[in-house]
Amino acid sequence: MPHAKRKADSASPEPLKRSRHEDAHQESLGKKRHIIIIVCLMTDLVLTAHHFQKYLASSYTFEVVEKNHGVGGTWLENTYPGCACDVPSDIYQYSFAPTKDWSTLYASSGEIQGYLSRVAKQFDLQKHIEFGTSVDRCTWHEDTHKWLVDTSSGGVLRTGRKADVLINAAGILNHYQYPDIPGLQDFKGVMMHTANWDHSVDLTGKKVGVIGAGASAIQNYFNTFFPVFIKDSSSQHNRRKELTASMSKCIKDEALRAKLIPKYEVGCRRLSPGEPFLKALQQPNVECIFDPIASCTSEGLQTQAGVKDIDVLIAATGFNTTFRPRFSLVGRDGVDMRDLWNNDPASYMGLGCAGFPNYLSMLGPNCPVANGSLIGEWCTSKIYPGYDWLMFNRES
């Protein structure tokens, strides 16, 4: 069967256009590429550095910039009483550095920090880390296809550190935030955040006010099955009855019980009706206040019921978990990621972002996507895809 002839007036397909960013910039294929890793998420750092050192040493060199003065990241910074892992310790460890030495099912922050320090020392990772150094600005230069990174340490500014690849592993659990309460700065007593705990403060005999009732105020983990989270399922109704009965049994005061037992369905918020927490709320030296805080005075907190005088104010109000970088990150065409991600952050697999070449992030938008230990999730969704990308692009 003969082919139909193209009409004389039919338009020929246009040739593919080259990207305006694609130029003739080339480097030797044998030259090692350099990576700068920005860190506070220390569990991620140790995992990343170990894989780089083991699998990518022939193609890449790397250095790590860490604002703290030691290994541990969020586990070094968060030392408030009761701070612990929210998954069993046996799965919150590296496959290449297993240990059976956990003292309890949910290891404390200090114990986890000690484990991370031992692993970093065991695999000689600290030689790659520059401690006590903060990142001020990162800028992509199209003419050289490199990132220029400005850092500061001890008041000394260092500009123009060059990197072929920039990895932001700063995480989202290191930038703690105080509540937006009028007059908070007027409080005359001791004020601290759980994520920046002051161990020099003696709370004995003090009137202590705690703002918040989230993870850092409770530190309890609860696990259940997936059907519980399906709307109107029998599993959900049964689980709600069980939890309601359990909380009712634990909470003796009817007025307090009415305030504490949730009205929403199981799974709409993170479960936290831990028995030790509920018992603590009923101690004679504890008063639960459910009225909104109107303002803060020099003496305490102002609510509808009046002013509560306190000596020490503790904010258990979590972190700023927006995905915007904590520093200026300027990609192509002068676009700052802090502006781009101000309202609606978007990325590819939580790993890369259009307009920011050779930039990878850990815990980017829509991450994490797994329950349980984050270490396994990082391996499958971040480290291994990032490793594959680096191997594929090592000659580009």
Coordinates of C-alpha atoms in Angstrom, one line a residue, residues 62-356:
F62 CA 32.6 16.7 49.5
E63 CA 32.6 18.9 52.5
V64 CA 29.9 19.4 55.2
V65 CA 29.0 22.8 56.7
E66 CA 27.5 22.4 60.2
K67 CA 26.3 25.3 62.4
N68 CA 26.6 23.4 65.6
H69 CA 29.9 22.5 67.4
G70 CA 29.4 18.8 67.5
V71 CA 27.7 15.8 65.9
G72 CA 24.1 15.2 66.6
G73 CA 22.0 17.8 64.8
T74 CA 18.5 18.0 66.2
W75 CA 19.4 15.4 68.9
L76 CA 22.2 17.7 70.0
E77 CA 20.0 20.7 70.2
N78 CA 16.9 19.2 71.8
T79 CA 17.7 18.2 75.3
Y80 CA 14.5 19.1 77.2
P81 CA 13.3 16.6 79.8
G82 CA 11.7 13.6 78.2
C83 CA 13.0 14.3 74.7
A84 CA 13.1 10.9 73.0
C85 CA 12.7 9.1 69.7
D86 CA 9.0 8.5 68.7
V87 CA 9.7 5.1 67.1
P88 CA 11.4 2.0 68.6
S89 CA 15.1 2.5 68.8
D90 CA 15.9 -0.7 67.0
I91 CA 14.6 0.7 63.7
Y92 CA 16.0 4.2 64.3
Q93 CA 19.5 3.2 63.4
Y94 CA 21.7 2.6 60.3
S95 CA 21.8 -0.8 58.6
F96 CA 25.5 -0.4 58.3
A97 CA 26.0 0.4 62.0
P98 CA 23.5 -1.7 64.0
T99 CA 23.6 -1.8 67.8
K100 CA 21.8 -3.7 70.5
D101 CA 22.9 -1.3 73.2
W102 CA 19.7 0.8 73.5
S103 CA 18.8 1.2 77.1
T104 CA 15.1 1.5 76.4
L105 CA 12.5 1.0 73.7
Y106 CA 12.4 4.7 72.9
A107 CA 15.9 6.1 73.3
S108 CA 16.5 9.5 74.8
S109 CA 17.9 12.4 72.7
G110 CA 21.2 12.1 74.6
E111 CA 21.5 8.4 73.8
I112 CA 20.7 9.0 70.1
Q113 CA 23.3 11.8 69.9
G114 CA 25.9 9.5 71.5
Y115 CA 25.1 6.8 68.8
L116 CA 25.5 9.3 66.0
S117 CA 28.8 10.5 67.4
R118 CA 30.1 6.9 67.6
V119 CA 29.0 6.2 64.0
A120 CA 30.6 9.4 62.7
K121 CA 33.9 8.5 64.5
Q122 CA 33.7 4.8 63.4
F123 CA 33.6 5.7 59.7
D124 CA 35.9 8.8 60.0
L125 CA 33.2 11.2 58.8
Q126 CA 34.2 14.1 61.0
K127 CA 37.2 14.9 58.8
H128 CA 34.6 16.2 56.2
I129 CA 32.7 18.4 58.6
E130 CA 33.4 22.1 59.3
F131 CA 31.7 22.7 62.7
G132 CA 30.5 26.0 64.0
T133 CA 29.8 27.4 60.5
S134 CA 26.6 28.9 59.3
V135 CA 25.5 29.4 55.7
D136 CA 24.5 33.0 54.8
R137 CA 23.9 32.8 51.1
C138 CA 24.1 30.4 48.1
T139 CA 24.0 31.7 44.5
W140 CA 24.0 29.7 41.3
H141 CA 26.3 31.1 38.6
E142 CA 25.2 30.1 35.1
D143 CA 28.5 31.0 33.4
T144 CA 30.5 28.5 35.5
H145 CA 27.7 26.1 36.3
K146 CA 28.7 26.2 40.0
W147 CA 27.1 27.2 43.3
L148 CA 28.9 30.0 45.3
V149 CA 28.4 29.5 49.0
D150 CA 29.0 32.3 51.6
T151 CA 29.5 31.1 55.2
S152 CA 30.4 32.7 58.5
S153 CA 32.2 31.2 61.5
G154 CA 33.1 33.1 64.7
G155 CA 32.2 36.4 63.1
V156 CA 34.5 35.7 60.1
L157 CA 32.8 35.8 56.7
R158 CA 34.0 33.5 54.0
T159 CA 32.6 34.1 50.5
G160 CA 32.6 32.2 47.2
R161 CA 33.1 28.6 48.3
K162 CA 32.5 26.7 45.0
A163 CA 30.4 23.6 44.6
D164 CA 29.3 21.7 41.6
V165 CA 26.4 20.2 43.6
L166 CA 24.7 21.7 46.6
I167 CA 22.8 19.5 49.1
N168 CA 20.6 21.2 51.7
A169 CA 20.1 18.8 54.6
A170 CA 19.2 21.5 57.1
G171 CA 15.9 19.8 57.8
I172 CA 12.7 21.4 59.2
L173 CA 13.1 20.6 62.9
N174 CA 15.8 23.0 64.0
H175 CA 14.3 26.5 63.6
Y176 CA 12.1 26.7 66.8
Q177 CA 9.5 29.4 67.1
Y178 CA 7.8 31.2 70.0
P179 CA 4.1 31.7 70.0
D180 CA 2.8 35.0 68.6
I181 CA 1.5 36.4 71.9
P182 CA 1.2 40.2 72.5
G183 CA 3.6 41.3 75.2
L184 CA 5.7 38.1 75.3
Q185 CA 8.9 40.2 75.3
D186 CA 7.6 42.0 78.5
F187 CA 7.8 38.9 80.6
K188 CA 10.2 39.5 83.5
G189 CA 10.8 35.9 84.6
V190 CA 12.8 33.2 82.9
M191 CA 11.6 32.2 79.5
M192 CA 12.9 29.3 77.3
H193 CA 11.8 27.1 74.4
T194 CA 11.9 23.3 74.8
A195 CA 14.1 23.2 71.7
N196 CA 16.7 25.4 73.5
W197 CA 16.4 24.1 77.0
D198 CA 18.4 25.9 79.7
H199 CA 19.7 23.3 82.1
S200 CA 21.0 25.9 84.5
V201 CA 17.4 26.9 85.5
D202 CA 16.3 25.1 88.7
L203 CA 12.5 24.6 88.6
T204 CA 12.3 23.5 92.2
G205 CA 9.6 25.4 94.0
K206 CA 8.9 27.6 90.9
K207 CA 5.6 28.5 89.3
V208 CA 6.1 27.1 85.8
G209 CA 3.9 27.9 82.8
V210 CA 4.0 25.6 79.8
I211 CA 2.5 26.8 76.5
G212 CA 1.4 24.0 74.2
A213 CA 0.6 20.3 74.5
G214 CA 2.3 18.8 71.5
A215 CA 5.0 16.2 71.1
S216 CA 7.6 18.1 73.2
A217 CA 5.1 18.6 76.0
I218 CA 4.0 15.0 76.0
Q219 CA 6.6 12.8 74.3
N220 CA 4.5 9.7 73.7
Y221 CA 4.2 7.4 70.8
F222 CA 1.1 5.4 69.8
N223 CA 0.7 3.0 67.0
T224 CA -2.4 1.5 65.3
F225 CA -3.6 -0.1 62.1
F226 CA -4.5 1.6 58.9
P227 CA -8.3 0.8 58.9
V228 CA -8.6 3.0 62.0
F229 CA -8.1 6.0 59.7
I230 CA -10.9 5.2 57.2
K231 CA -13.9 7.4 57.8
D232 CA -16.9 5.7 59.5
S233 CA -15.1 2.3 59.5
S234 CA -15.9 -0.2 62.3
S235 CA -12.3 -0.1 63.2
Q236 CA -12.4 3.6 63.7
H237 CA -15.5 3.5 65.8
N238 CA -14.2 0.6 67.9
R239 CA -10.9 2.4 68.4
R240 CA -12.5 5.6 69.5
K241 CA -14.6 3.7 72.0
E242 CA -11.4 2.0 73.4
L243 CA -9.5 5.3 73.6
T244 CA -12.5 7.1 75.2
A245 CA -12.9 4.3 77.8
S246 CA -9.2 4.3 78.5
M247 CA -9.1 8.1 78.9
S248 CA -12.3 8.2 81.0
K249 CA -10.8 5.6 83.3
C250 CA -7.6 7.5 83.8
I251 CA -9.2 11.0 84.1
K252 CA -11.2 11.2 87.4
D253 CA -12.4 14.7 87.2
E254 CA -15.5 15.0 84.9
A255 CA -14.8 18.6 83.9
L256 CA -11.3 17.8 83.0
R257 CA -12.4 14.7 81.2
A258 CA -14.8 16.7 79.0
K259 CA -12.0 19.1 78.0
L260 CA -9.3 16.4 77.3
I261 CA -11.2 13.7 75.4
P262 CA -11.1 14.8 71.7
K263 CA -14.3 15.5 69.8
Y264 CA -12.6 14.7 66.4
E265 CA -12.2 11.3 65.0
V266 CA -9.2 9.0 65.5
G267 CA -6.4 9.9 63.2
C268 CA -7.3 13.6 62.5
R269 CA -4.4 14.6 64.8
R270 CA -1.4 12.8 66.1
L271 CA -2.5 10.5 68.9
S272 CA -1.2 11.6 72.3
P273 CA -3.5 10.4 75.2
G274 CA -0.6 8.8 77.0
E275 CA -1.4 7.6 80.5
P276 CA 1.6 9.1 82.2
F277 CA 0.8 12.5 80.6
L278 CA -2.9 12.3 81.7
K279 CA -1.8 11.4 85.2
A280 CA 0.6 14.3 85.3
L281 CA -2.2 16.7 84.4
Q282 CA -4.1 15.6 87.5
Q283 CA -1.3 16.1 90.0
P284 CA -2.1 18.6 92.8
N285 CA 0.6 21.0 91.7
V286 CA -0.8 21.1 88.1
E287 CA -3.5 23.4 86.7
C288 CA -4.8 22.9 83.2
I289 CA -5.9 26.1 81.5
F290 CA -7.9 25.8 78.3
D291 CA -8.7 29.5 77.8
P292 CA -6.9 31.2 74.9
I293 CA -3.9 33.3 75.9
A294 CA -4.8 37.0 75.3
S295 CA -1.4 38.5 76.1
C296 CA 1.7 38.2 78.2
T297 CA 2.5 40.6 81.0
S298 CA 5.6 41.1 83.0
E299 CA 4.2 38.8 85.7
G300 CA 2.6 36.0 83.6
L301 CA 0.0 35.1 81.1
Q302 CA -3.4 36.9 80.6
T303 CA -6.4 34.8 79.9
Q304 CA -10.2 35.3 80.2
A305 CA -9.9 34.1 83.8
G306 CA -7.3 36.7 84.7
V307 CA -3.5 36.8 85.0
K308 CA -1.6 33.7 86.0
D309 CA 1.6 34.7 87.8
I310 CA 4.5 32.5 86.8
D311 CA 8.3 32.4 87.5
V312 CA 9.4 30.4 84.5
L313 CA 7.7 30.4 81.1
I314 CA 8.3 27.4 78.8
A315 CA 7.2 27.4 75.2
A316 CA 6.5 23.9 73.9
T317 CA 5.3 25.4 70.6
G318 CA 7.4 23.5 68.1
F319 CA 9.3 24.6 65.0
N320 CA 8.9 26.7 61.9
T321 CA 8.3 23.8 59.5
T322 CA 7.9 25.8 56.3
F323 CA 10.2 24.5 53.6
R324 CA 11.7 27.9 52.9
P325 CA 15.5 27.9 53.3
R326 CA 16.9 29.7 56.4
F327 CA 19.3 31.6 54.1
S328 CA 19.2 33.3 50.8
L329 CA 19.2 30.6 48.0
V330 CA 19.4 32.2 44.6
G331 CA 19.0 30.1 41.5
R332 CA 18.6 30.9 37.8
D333 CA 17.4 34.4 36.8
G334 CA 18.0 35.7 40.3
V335 CA 15.0 33.8 41.8
D336 CA 15.4 33.4 45.6
M337 CA 13.8 30.1 46.8
R338 CA 12.6 31.9 49.9
D339 CA 10.3 34.0 47.7
L340 CA 9.4 31.1 45.4
W341 CA 8.4 28.9 48.2
N342 CA 6.8 31.6 50.4
N343 CA 3.2 30.5 49.7
D344 CA 3.1 27.2 47.7
P345 CA 6.4 25.3 47.8
A346 CA 6.8 22.7 45.1
S347 CA 9.5 20.3 44.2
Y348 CA 10.2 17.1 42.4
M349 CA 10.0 14.1 44.8
G350 CA 10.9 16.5 47.6
L351 CA 14.4 16.4 46.2
G352 CA 14.9 18.9 43.4
C353 CA 13.4 22.2 42.2
A354 CA 13.1 23.7 38.7
G355 CA 15.4 26.7 38.2
F356 CA 17.9 25.5 40.8

